CSV table of C-alpha atoms and ligand atoms in Angstrom, one decimal:
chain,number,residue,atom,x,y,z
T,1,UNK,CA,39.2,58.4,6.0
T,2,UNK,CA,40.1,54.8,5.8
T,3,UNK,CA,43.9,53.7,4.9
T,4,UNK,CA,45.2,50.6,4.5
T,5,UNK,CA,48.0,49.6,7.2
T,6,UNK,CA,50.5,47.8,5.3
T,7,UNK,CA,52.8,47.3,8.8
T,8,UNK,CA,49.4,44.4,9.5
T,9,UNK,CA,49.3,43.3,6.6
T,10,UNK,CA,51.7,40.5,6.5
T,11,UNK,CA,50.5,38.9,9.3
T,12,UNK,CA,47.9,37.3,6.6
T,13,UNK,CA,45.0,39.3,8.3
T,14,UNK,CA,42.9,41.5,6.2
T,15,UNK,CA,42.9,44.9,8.1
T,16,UNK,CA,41.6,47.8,7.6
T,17,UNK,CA,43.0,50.8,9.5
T,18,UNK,CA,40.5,53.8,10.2
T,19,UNK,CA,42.1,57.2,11.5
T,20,UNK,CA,39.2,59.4,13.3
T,21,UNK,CA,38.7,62.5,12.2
T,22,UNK,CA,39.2,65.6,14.0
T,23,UNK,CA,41.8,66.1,17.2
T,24,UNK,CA,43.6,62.9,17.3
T,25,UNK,CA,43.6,61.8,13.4
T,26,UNK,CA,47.0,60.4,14.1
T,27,UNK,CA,45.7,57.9,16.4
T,28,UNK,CA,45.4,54.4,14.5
T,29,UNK,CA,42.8,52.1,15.8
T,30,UNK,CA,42.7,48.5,14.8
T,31,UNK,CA,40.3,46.1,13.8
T,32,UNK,CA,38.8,43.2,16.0
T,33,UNK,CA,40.8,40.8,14.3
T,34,UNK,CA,44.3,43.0,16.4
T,35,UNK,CA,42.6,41.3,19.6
T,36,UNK,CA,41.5,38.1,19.0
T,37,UNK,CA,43.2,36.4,15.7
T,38,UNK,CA,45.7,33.6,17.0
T,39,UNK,CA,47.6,34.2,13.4
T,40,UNK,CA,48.3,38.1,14.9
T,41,UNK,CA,48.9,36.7,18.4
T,42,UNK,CA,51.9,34.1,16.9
T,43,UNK,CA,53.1,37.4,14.7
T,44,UNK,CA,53.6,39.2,18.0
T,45,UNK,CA,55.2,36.8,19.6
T,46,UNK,CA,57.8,36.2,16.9
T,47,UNK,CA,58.1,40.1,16.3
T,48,UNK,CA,57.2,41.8,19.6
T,49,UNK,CA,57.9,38.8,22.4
T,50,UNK,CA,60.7,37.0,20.4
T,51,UNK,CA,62.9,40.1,20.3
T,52,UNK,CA,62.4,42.5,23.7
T,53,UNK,CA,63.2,43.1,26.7
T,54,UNK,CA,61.0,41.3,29.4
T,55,UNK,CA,60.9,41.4,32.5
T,56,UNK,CA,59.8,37.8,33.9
T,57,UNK,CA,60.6,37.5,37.7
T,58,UNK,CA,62.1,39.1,40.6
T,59,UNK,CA,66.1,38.8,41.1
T,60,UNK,CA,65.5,37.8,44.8
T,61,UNK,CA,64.1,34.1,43.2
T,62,UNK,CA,67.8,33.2,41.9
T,63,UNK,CA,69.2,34.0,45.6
T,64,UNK,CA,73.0,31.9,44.8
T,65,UNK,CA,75.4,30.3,42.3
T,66,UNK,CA,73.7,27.3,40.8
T,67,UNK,CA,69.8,28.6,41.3
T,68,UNK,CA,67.2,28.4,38.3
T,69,UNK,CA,63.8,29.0,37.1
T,70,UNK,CA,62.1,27.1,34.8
T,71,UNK,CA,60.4,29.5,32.1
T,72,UNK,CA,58.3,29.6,29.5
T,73,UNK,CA,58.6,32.8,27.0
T,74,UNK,CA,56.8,33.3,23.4
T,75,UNK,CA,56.6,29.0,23.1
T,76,UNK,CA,60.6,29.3,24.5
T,77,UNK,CA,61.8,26.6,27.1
T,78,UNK,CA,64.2,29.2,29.4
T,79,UNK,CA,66.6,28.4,32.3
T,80,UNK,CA,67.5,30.9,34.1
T,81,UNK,CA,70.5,30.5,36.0
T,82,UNK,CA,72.7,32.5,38.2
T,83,UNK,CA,76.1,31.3,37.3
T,84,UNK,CA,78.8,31.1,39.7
T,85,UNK,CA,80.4,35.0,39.7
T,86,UNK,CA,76.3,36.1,40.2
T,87,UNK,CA,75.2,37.0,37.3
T,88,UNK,CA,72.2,36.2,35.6
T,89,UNK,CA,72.3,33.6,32.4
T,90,UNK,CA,69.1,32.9,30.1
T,91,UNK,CA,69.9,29.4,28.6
T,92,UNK,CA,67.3,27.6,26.7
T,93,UNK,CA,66.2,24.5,28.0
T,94,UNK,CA,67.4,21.8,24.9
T,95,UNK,CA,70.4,19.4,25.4
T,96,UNK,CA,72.9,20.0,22.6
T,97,UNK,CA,72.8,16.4,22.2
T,98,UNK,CA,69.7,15.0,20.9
T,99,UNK,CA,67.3,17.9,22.0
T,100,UNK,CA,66.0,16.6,25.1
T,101,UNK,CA,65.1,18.7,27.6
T,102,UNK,CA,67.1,19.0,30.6
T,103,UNK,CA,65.0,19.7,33.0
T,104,UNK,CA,61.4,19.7,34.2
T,105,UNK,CA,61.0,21.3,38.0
T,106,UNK,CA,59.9,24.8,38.0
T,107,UNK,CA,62.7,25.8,40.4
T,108,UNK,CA,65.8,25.1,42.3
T,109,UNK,CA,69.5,24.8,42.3
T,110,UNK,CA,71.8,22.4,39.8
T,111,UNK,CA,74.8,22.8,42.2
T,112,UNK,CA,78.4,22.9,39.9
T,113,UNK,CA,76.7,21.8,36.6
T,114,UNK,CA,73.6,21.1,34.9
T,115,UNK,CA,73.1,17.3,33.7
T,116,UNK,CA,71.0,16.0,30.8
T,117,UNK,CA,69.1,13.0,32.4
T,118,UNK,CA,69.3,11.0,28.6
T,119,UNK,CA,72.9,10.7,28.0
T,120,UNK,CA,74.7,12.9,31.1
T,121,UNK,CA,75.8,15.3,28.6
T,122,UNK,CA,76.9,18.3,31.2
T,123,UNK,CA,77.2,22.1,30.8
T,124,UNK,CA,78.7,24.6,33.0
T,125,UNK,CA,76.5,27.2,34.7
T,126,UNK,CA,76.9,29.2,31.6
T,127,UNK,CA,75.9,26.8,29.4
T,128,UNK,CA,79.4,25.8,28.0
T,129,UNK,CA,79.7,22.1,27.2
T,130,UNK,CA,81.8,20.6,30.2
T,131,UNK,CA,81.7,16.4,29.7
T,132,UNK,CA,79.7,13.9,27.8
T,133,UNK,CA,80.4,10.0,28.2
T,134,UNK,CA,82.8,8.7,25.0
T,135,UNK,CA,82.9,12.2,23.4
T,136,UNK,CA,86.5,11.5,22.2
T,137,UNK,CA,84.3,9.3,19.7
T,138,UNK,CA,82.5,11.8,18.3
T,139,UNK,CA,84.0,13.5,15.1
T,140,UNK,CA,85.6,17.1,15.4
T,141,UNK,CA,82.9,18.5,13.5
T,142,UNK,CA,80.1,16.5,16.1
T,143,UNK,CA,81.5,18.1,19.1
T,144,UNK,CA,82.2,21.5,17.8
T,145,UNK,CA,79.7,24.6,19.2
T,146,UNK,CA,77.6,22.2,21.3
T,147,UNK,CA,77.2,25.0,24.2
T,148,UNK,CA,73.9,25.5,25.2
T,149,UNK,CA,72.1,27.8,23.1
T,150,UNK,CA,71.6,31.7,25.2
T,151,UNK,CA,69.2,34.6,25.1
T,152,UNK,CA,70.3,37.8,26.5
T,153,UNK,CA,69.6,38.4,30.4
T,154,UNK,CA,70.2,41.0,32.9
T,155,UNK,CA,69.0,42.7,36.5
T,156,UNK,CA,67.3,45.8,36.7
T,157,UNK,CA,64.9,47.3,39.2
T,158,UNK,CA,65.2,43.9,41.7
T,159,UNK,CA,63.8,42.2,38.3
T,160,UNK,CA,65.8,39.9,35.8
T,161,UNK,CA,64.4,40.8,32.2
T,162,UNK,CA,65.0,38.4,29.4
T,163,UNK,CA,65.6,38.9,25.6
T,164,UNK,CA,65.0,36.1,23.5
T,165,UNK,CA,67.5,37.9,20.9
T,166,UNK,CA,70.7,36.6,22.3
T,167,UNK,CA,72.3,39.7,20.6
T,168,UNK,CA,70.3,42.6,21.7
T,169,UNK,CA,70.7,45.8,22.4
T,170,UNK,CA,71.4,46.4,26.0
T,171,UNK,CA,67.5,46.9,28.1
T,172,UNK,CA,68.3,50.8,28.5
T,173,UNK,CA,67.8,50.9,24.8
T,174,UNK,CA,64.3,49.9,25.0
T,175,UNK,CA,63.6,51.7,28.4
T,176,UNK,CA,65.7,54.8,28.4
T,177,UNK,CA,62.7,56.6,25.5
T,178,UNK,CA,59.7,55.2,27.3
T,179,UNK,CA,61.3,56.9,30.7
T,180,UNK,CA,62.3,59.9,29.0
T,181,UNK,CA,59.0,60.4,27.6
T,182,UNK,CA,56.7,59.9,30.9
T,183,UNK,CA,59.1,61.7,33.4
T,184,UNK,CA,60.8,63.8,31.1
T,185,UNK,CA,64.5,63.4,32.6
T,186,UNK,CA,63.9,63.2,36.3
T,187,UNK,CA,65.1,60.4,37.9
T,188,UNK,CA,62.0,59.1,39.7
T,189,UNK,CA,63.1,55.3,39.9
T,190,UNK,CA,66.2,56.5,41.3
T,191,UNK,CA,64.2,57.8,44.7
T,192,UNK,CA,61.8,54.6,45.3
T,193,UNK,CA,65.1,52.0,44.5
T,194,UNK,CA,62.3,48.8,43.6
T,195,UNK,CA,65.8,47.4,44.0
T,196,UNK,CA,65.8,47.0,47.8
T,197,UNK,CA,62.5,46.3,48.1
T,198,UNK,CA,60.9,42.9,49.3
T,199,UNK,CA,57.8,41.1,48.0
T,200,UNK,CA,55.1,41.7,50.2
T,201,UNK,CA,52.3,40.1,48.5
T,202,UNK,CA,51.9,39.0,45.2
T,203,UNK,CA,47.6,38.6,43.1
T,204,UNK,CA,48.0,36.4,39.7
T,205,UNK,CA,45.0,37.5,37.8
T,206,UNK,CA,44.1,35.5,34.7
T,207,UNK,CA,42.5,37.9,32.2
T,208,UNK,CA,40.2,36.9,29.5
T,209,UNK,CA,41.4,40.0,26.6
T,210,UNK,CA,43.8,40.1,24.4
T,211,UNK,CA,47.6,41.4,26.2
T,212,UNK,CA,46.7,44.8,23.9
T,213,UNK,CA,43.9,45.5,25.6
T,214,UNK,CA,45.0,46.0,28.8
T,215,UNK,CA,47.9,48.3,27.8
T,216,UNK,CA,45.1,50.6,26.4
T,217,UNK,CA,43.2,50.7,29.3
T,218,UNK,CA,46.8,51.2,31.4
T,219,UNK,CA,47.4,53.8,29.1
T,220,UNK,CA,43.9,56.3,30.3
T,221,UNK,CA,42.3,57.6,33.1
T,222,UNK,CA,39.3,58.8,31.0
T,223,UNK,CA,37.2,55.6,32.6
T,224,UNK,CA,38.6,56.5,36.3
T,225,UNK,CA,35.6,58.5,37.4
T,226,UNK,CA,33.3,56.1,36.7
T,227,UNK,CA,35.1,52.7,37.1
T,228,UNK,CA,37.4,53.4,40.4
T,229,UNK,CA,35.6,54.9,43.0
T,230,UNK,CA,38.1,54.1,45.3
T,231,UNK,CA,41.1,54.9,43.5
T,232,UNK,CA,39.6,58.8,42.7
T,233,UNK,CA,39.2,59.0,46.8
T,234,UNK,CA,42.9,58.3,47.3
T,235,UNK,CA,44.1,60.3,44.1
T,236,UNK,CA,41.7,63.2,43.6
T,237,UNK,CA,43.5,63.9,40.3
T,238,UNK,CA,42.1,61.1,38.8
T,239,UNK,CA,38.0,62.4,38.8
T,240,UNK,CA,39.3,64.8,35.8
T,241,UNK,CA,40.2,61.6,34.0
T,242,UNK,CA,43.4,62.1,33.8
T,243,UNK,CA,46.0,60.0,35.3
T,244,UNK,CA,49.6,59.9,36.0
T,245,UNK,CA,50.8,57.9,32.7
T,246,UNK,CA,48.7,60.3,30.8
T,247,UNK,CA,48.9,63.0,31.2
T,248,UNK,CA,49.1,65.9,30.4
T,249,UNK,CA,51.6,67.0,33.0
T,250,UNK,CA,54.7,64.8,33.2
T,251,UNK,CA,54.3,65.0,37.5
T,252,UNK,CA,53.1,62.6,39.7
T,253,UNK,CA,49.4,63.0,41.5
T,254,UNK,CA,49.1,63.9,45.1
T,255,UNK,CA,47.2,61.7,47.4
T,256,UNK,CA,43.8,63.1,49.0
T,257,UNK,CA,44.6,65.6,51.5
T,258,UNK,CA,42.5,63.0,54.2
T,259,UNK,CA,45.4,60.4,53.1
T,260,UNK,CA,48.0,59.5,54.9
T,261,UNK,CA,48.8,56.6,52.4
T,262,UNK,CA,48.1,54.9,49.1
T,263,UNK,CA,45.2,52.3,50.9
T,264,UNK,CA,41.7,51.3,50.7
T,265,UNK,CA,41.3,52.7,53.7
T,266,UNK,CA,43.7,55.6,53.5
T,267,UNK,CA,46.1,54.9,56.6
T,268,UNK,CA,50.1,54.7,55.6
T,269,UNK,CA,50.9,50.9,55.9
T,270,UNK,CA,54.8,51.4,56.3
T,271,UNK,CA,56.6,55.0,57.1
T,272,UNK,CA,57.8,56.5,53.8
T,273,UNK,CA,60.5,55.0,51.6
T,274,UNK,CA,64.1,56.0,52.3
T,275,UNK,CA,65.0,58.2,48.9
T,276,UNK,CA,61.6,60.4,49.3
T,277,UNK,CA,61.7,63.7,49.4
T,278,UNK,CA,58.9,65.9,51.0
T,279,UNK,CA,57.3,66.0,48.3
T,280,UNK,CA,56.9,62.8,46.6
T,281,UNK,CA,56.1,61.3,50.0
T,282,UNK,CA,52.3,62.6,48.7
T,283,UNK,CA,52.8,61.4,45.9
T,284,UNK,CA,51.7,58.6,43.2
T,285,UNK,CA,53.1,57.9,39.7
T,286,UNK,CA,52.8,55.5,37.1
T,287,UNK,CA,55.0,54.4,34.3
T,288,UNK,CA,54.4,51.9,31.7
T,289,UNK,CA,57.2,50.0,30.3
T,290,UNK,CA,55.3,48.3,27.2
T,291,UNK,CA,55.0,45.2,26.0
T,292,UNK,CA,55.4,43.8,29.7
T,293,UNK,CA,55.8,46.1,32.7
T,294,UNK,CA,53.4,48.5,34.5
T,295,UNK,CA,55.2,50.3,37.6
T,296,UNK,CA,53.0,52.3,40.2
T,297,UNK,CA,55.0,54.1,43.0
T,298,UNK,CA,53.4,55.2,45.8
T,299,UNK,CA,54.7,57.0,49.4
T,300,UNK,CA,55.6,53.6,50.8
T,301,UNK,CA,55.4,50.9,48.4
T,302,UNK,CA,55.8,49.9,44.7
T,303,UNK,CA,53.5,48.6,42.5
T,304,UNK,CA,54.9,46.2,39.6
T,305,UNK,CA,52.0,44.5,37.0
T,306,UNK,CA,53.9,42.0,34.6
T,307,UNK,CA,51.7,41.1,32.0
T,308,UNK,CA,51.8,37.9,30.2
T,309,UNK,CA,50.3,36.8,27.1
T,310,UNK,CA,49.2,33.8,26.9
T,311,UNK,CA,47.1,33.6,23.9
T,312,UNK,CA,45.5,36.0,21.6
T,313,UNK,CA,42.3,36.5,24.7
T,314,UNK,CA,43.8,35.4,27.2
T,315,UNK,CA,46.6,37.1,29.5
T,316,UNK,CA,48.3,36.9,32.9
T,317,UNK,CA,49.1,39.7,34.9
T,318,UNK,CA,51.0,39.3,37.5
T,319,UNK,CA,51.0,41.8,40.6
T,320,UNK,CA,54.0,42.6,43.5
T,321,UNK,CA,53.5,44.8,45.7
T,322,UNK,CA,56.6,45.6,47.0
T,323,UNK,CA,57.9,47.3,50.7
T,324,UNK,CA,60.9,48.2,52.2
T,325,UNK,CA,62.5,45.2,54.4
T,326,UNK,CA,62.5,47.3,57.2
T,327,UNK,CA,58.9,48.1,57.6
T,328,UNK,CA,58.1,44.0,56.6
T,329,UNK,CA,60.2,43.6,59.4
T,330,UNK,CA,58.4,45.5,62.0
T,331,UNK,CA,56.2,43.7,64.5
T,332,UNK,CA,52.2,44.1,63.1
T,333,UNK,CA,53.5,44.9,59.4
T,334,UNK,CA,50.2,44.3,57.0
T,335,UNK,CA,49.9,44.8,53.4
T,336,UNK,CA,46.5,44.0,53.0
T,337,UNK,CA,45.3,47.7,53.3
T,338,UNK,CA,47.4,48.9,50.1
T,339,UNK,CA,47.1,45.9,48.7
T,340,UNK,CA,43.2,46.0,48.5
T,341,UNK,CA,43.4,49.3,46.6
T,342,UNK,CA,45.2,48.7,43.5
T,343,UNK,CA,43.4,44.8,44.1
T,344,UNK,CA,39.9,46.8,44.1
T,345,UNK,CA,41.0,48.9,40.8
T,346,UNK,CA,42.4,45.7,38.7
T,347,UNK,CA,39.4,43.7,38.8
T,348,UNK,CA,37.3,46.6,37.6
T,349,UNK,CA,40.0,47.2,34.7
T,350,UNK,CA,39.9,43.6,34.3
T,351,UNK,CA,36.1,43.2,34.1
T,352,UNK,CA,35.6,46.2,31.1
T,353,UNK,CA,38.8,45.0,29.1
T,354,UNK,CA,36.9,41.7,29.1
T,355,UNK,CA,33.7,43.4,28.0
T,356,UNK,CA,35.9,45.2,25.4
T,357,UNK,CA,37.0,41.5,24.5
T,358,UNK,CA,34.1,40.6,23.7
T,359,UNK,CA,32.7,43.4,21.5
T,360,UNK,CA,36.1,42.5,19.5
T,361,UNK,CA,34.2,39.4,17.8
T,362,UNK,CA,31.3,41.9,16.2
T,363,UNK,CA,32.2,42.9,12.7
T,364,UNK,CA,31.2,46.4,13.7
T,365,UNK,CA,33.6,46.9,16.5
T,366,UNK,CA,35.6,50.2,16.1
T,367,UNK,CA,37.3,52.6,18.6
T,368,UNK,CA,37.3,56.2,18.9
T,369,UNK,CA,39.6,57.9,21.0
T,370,UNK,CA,39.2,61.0,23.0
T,371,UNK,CA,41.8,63.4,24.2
T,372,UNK,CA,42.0,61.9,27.4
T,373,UNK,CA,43.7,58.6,25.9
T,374,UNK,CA,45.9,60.1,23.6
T,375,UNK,CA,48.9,57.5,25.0
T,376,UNK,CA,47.2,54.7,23.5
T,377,UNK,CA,48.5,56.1,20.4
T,378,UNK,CA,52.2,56.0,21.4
T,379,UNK,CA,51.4,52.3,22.4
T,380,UNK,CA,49.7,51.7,18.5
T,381,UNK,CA,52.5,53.4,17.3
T,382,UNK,CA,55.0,51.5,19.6
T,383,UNK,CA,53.3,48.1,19.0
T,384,UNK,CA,53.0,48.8,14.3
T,385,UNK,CA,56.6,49.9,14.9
T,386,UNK,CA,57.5,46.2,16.3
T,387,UNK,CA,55.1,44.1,13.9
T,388,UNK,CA,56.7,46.3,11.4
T,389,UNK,CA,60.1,44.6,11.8
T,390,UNK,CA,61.5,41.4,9.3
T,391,UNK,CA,63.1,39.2,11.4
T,392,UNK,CA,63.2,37.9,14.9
T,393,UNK,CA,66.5,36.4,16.5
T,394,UNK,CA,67.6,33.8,14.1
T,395,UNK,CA,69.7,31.8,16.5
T,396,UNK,CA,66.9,31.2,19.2
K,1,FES,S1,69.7,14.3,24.7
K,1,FES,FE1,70.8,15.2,26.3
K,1,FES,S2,72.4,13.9,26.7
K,1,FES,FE2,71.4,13.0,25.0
K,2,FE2,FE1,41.7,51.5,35.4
């Protein structure tokens, strides 16, 4: 059956949605033109990346009052700042004045104030308008609402996570059904607290596919047997093709009983983390918190992937691997064991979501899905549902 997706449509692209027949006719694919058009790429950034929640760099990087970083998100010039009671401000990086920007280092503190270097127009570490030189010249009207323009920020999971939307909906909103729907009510972030964990060690891959496509392959374990050899040794689950994130039971996976921890290798790199019970500290799950985050939580570390798109075939993913300060503190601590695992199993995603990139530019490309990778039709769903919407933020 073929059916026209009118939720594409207005991106200006000609698609054509097919639904497979049989088991999963609900699951939409999309057309090669989803993965590598640059018209849908600048549609999702002004309807998906424009107007979520995402989460962009670890809170431990603002460490005091007057700290910033200097980022970039959906073609948006961000400052983020932690103001002076500790909290976490996104202002966008354009003096009120004549739209200069106001400042070019990637990182580092503005003290009391932040300073336009054109005409020394200052704002407050909110982004309120403090001084400008003769502004008692100005008319009424000229000086009126000349605060820095905002977008919504806050701090979850040892993460600040950014909304460009400078009215949305508070991040639980957007996280609370993704949760609800992969651990079904139990609090499993609760017990690894990525709060109080440190960065350990940190792989930036640069991915040539489109953002989509690695979501999908996220989203299955049906390629696990025969991409991740050494994945399936530590998690013996996965040889059935099914992972964690899908399914179809809502628990974690056990490690292999010759395991002692989540490793190339298979030795424990740190004792367990504090909030485990007996249980979980055999334990591996996954959670994907779409359209930025993938979280992997093992017996004594956390695994967070923050993917960014950069263009419609061409993505970032950036990789923490996070321990517990105490066991980074101990004499001989070394991450490279677990950190070779998940390192070993993303450049073999990465290398067959390229592949899939490619086949993207034949006119017969098509997907089929098996019941394995049913979740890539919540993301489709999740993803029409966002291109779906009118408007973006109008103020940012
Ligand atoms: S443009 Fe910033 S002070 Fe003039
Ligand atoms: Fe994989």
């Amino acid at each position: 059956m073929t059916v026209a997706h009118d939720r594409w449509q207005a991106t200006g692209v000609p698609f054509t949605f097919i639904s497979s027949a049989g088991g999963l006719s609900m699951v939409l694919q999309w057309p090669g033109a989803a993965y590598r058009s640059s018209e849908v790429f600048d549609t999702e950034q002004e309807r998906i990346f424009r107007s979520t929640w995402l989460c962009v760099s670890r809170s431990a990087r603002l460490p005091g009052p007057g700290s910033f970083l200097n980022i970039e998100i959906a073609g948006e010039n961000i400052l983020l700042v932690r103001n002076r009671e500790g909290e976490v401000r996104a202002l966008l990086n354009l003096c009120r004045h004549r739209g200069s920007l106001m400042c070019t280092e990637t990182e580092g503190n503005f003290g009391r104030s932040i300073r336009c270097p054109y005409h020394s127009w200052t704002y407050s570490l909110d982004g309120q308008l403090l001084s400008a030189p003769y502004i008692a010249e100005l008319s009424p009207e000229a000086r009126e609402d000349r605060d820095l323009y905002t977008a919504s920020a806050t701090e979850w999971l040892g993460y600040i996570w950014v909304n460009l939307d400078p009215h949305a909906e508070p991040l639980a909103s957007q996280m609370a059904p993704l949760l609800e729907a992969r651990f079904d009510g139990e609090d499993v972030l609760a017990k690894y607290d990525t709060a109080s964990l440190d960065v350990a060690h940190t792989v930036v891959y640069d991915v040539a596919a489109n953002w989509k496509l690695i979501f999908e392959n996220f989203c299955e374990c049906y390629h696990c047997p025969t991409m991740h050899p050494e994945l399936c040794a530590a998690v013996p689950q996965f040889r059935t093709g099914y992972g964690t994130v899908s399914g179809p039971a809502r628990q974690g996976a056990e490690l292999a009983a010759d395991f002692s921890g989540f490793s190339l290798t298979g030795a424990a790199t740190a004792d367990p983390l504090p909030g485990l019970d007996a249980a979980d500290e055999r334990m591996f799950y996954g959670v994907l918190l779409w359209p930025s985050v993938s979280l992997n939580f093992t017996p004594d570390h956390v695994l967070c992937m923050r993917v960014e798109p950069l263009a419609a075939d061409r993505t970032r993913v950036v990789a923490e691997w996070l321990f517990h300060p105490d066991a980074m503190a101990q004499p001989g601590f070394d991450p490279a064991d677990a950190v070779k695992l998940f390192d070993v199993t993303n450049r073999q995603d990465f290398e067959v979501i390229e592949l899939v990139q490619r086949g993207t530019r034949s006119r017969r490309f098509e997907q089929v899905y098996s019941p394995h990778e049913h979740l890539i039709g919540q993301f489709h769903e999740w993803v029409d549902d966002a291109m779906a919407a009118t408007a973006g933020p109008t103020e940012v």
